[in-house]
Short mmCIF file of C-alpha atoms in Angstrom, two decimals:
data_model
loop_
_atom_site.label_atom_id
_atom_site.label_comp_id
_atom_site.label_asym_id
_atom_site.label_seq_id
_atom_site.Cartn_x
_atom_site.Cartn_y
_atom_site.Cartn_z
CA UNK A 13 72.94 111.86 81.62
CA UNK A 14 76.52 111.01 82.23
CA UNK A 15 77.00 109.18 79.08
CA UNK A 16 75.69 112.25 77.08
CA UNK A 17 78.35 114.39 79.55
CA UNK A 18 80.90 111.91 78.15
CA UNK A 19 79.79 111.60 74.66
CA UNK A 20 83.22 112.25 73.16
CA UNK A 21 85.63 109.73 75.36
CA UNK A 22 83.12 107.50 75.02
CA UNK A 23 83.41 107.41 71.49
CA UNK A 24 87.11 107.66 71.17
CA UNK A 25 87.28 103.88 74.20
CA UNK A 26 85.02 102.10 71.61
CA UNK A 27 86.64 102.95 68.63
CA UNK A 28 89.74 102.56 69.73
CA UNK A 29 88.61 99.24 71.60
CA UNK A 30 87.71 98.07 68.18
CA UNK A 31 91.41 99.13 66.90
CA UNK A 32 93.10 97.49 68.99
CA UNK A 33 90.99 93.93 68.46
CA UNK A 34 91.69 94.77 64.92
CA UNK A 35 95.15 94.96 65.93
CA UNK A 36 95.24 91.82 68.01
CA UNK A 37 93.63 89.87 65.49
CA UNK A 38 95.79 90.83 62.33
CA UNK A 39 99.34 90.50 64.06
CA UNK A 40 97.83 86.92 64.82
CA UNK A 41 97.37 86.70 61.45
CA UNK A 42 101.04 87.71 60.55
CA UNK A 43 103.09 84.98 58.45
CA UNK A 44 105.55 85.11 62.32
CA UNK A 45 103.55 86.41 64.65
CA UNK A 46 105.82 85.50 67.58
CA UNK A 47 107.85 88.79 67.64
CA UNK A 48 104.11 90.71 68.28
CA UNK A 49 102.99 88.71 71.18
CA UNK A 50 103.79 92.13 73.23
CA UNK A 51 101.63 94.21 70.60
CA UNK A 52 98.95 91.82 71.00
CA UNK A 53 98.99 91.44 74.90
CA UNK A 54 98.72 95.31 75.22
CA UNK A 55 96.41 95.21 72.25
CA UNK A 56 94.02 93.25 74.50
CA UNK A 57 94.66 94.93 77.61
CA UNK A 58 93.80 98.44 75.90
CA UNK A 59 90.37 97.00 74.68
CA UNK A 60 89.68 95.78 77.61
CA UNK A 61 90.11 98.94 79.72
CA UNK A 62 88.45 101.04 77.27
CA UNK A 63 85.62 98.81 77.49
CA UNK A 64 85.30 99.15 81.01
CA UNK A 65 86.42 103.17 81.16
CA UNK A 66 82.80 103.32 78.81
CA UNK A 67 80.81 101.44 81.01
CA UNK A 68 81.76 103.46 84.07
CA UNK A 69 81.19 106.56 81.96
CA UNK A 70 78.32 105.71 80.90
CA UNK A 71 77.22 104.89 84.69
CA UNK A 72 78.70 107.82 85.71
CA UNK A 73 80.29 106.39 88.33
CA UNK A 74 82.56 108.21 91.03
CA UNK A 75 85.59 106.34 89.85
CA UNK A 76 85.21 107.26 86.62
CA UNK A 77 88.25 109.19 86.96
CA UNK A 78 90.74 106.88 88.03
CA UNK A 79 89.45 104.39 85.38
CA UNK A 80 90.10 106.75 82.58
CA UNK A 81 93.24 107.94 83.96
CA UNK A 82 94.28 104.07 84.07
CA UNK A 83 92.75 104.36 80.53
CA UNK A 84 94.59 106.72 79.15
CA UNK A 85 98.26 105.12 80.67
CA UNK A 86 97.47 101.93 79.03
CA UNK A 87 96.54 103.82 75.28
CA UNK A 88 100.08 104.92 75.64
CA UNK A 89 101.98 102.62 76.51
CA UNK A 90 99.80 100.68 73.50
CA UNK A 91 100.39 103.15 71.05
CA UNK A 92 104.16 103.24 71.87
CA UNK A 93 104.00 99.33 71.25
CA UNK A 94 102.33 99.62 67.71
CA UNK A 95 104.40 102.43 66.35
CA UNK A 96 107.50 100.43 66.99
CA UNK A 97 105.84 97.70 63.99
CA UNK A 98 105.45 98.66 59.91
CA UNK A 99 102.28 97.55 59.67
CA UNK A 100 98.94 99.59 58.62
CA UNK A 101 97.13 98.08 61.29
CA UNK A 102 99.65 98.63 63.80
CA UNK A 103 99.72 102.37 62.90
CA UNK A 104 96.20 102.89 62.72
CA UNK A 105 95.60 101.53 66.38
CA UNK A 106 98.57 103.71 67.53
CA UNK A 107 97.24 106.80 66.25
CA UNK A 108 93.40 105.80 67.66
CA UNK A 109 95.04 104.93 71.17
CA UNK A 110 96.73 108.53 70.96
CA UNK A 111 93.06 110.02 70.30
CA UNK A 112 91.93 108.15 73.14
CA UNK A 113 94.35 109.21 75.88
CA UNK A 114 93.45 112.30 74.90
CA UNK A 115 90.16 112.40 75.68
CA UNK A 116 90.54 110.07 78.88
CA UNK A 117 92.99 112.95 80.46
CA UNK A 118 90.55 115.33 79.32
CA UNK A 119 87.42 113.88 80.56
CA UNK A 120 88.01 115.17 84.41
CA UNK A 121 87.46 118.75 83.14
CA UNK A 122 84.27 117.15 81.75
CA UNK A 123 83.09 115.97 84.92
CA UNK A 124 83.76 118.72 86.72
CA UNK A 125 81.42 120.95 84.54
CA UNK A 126 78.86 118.28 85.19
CA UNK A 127 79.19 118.41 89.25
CA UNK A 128 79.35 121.95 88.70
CA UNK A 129 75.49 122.39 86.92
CA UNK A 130 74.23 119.41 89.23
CA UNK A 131 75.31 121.65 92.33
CA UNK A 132 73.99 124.57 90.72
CA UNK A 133 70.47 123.09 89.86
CA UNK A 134 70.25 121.29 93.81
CA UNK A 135 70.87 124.88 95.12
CA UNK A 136 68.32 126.30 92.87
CA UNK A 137 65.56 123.60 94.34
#
């Protein structure tokens, strides 16, 4: 049920997973793509933690929290990276890691209406 609790930070890691290995993969493909090696690194490091901020999500884990908080510091710091380049790519995963901290620093308020019903419902038992 957690991953239906989750639904929409969920949706904003993958996508924005995908972005960012968009990302990676065109400023690779950049005629010098020496002066993006930083955009890349965090472009990898951001897909990687939003893959794993899902997966605890989705297994509604108790350190869900922390994960998406680590989440949602590593979108930034991503999406301060790409803005600093021209390119449409670039942008595009900037904007999607934006979306994405967003709903990582949200999600906490999300859980806590979850462990809210659950307590509710084992008191009604």
């Amino acid at each position: 049920m957690a991953h239906q609790q989750y639904a929409s930070c969920v949706e904003a890691c993958n996508r924005c997973a995908a972005a960012c290995d968009h990302c990676a993969t065109a400023c690779l493909s950049e005629s010098d793509p020496k002066p993006l090696a930083h955009c890349i690194a965090l472009d990898m490091d951001c897909a990687d933690i939003c893959r794993m901020a899902v997966g605890y999500m989705s297994r509604g884990s108790a350190h869900a929290h922390a994960v998406c908080q680590l989440c949602a510091d590593i979108c930034d710091a991503c999406a301060d990276e790409c803005s600093k380049h021209p390119m449409d790519h670039c942008r595009e995963c900037a904007d999607a890691c934006r979306r994405c901290a967003d709903e990582c620093r949200r999600m906490p308020q999300q859980r806590g209406s979850e462990t809210t019903q659950a307590a509710a419902t084992q008191r009604s038992h």
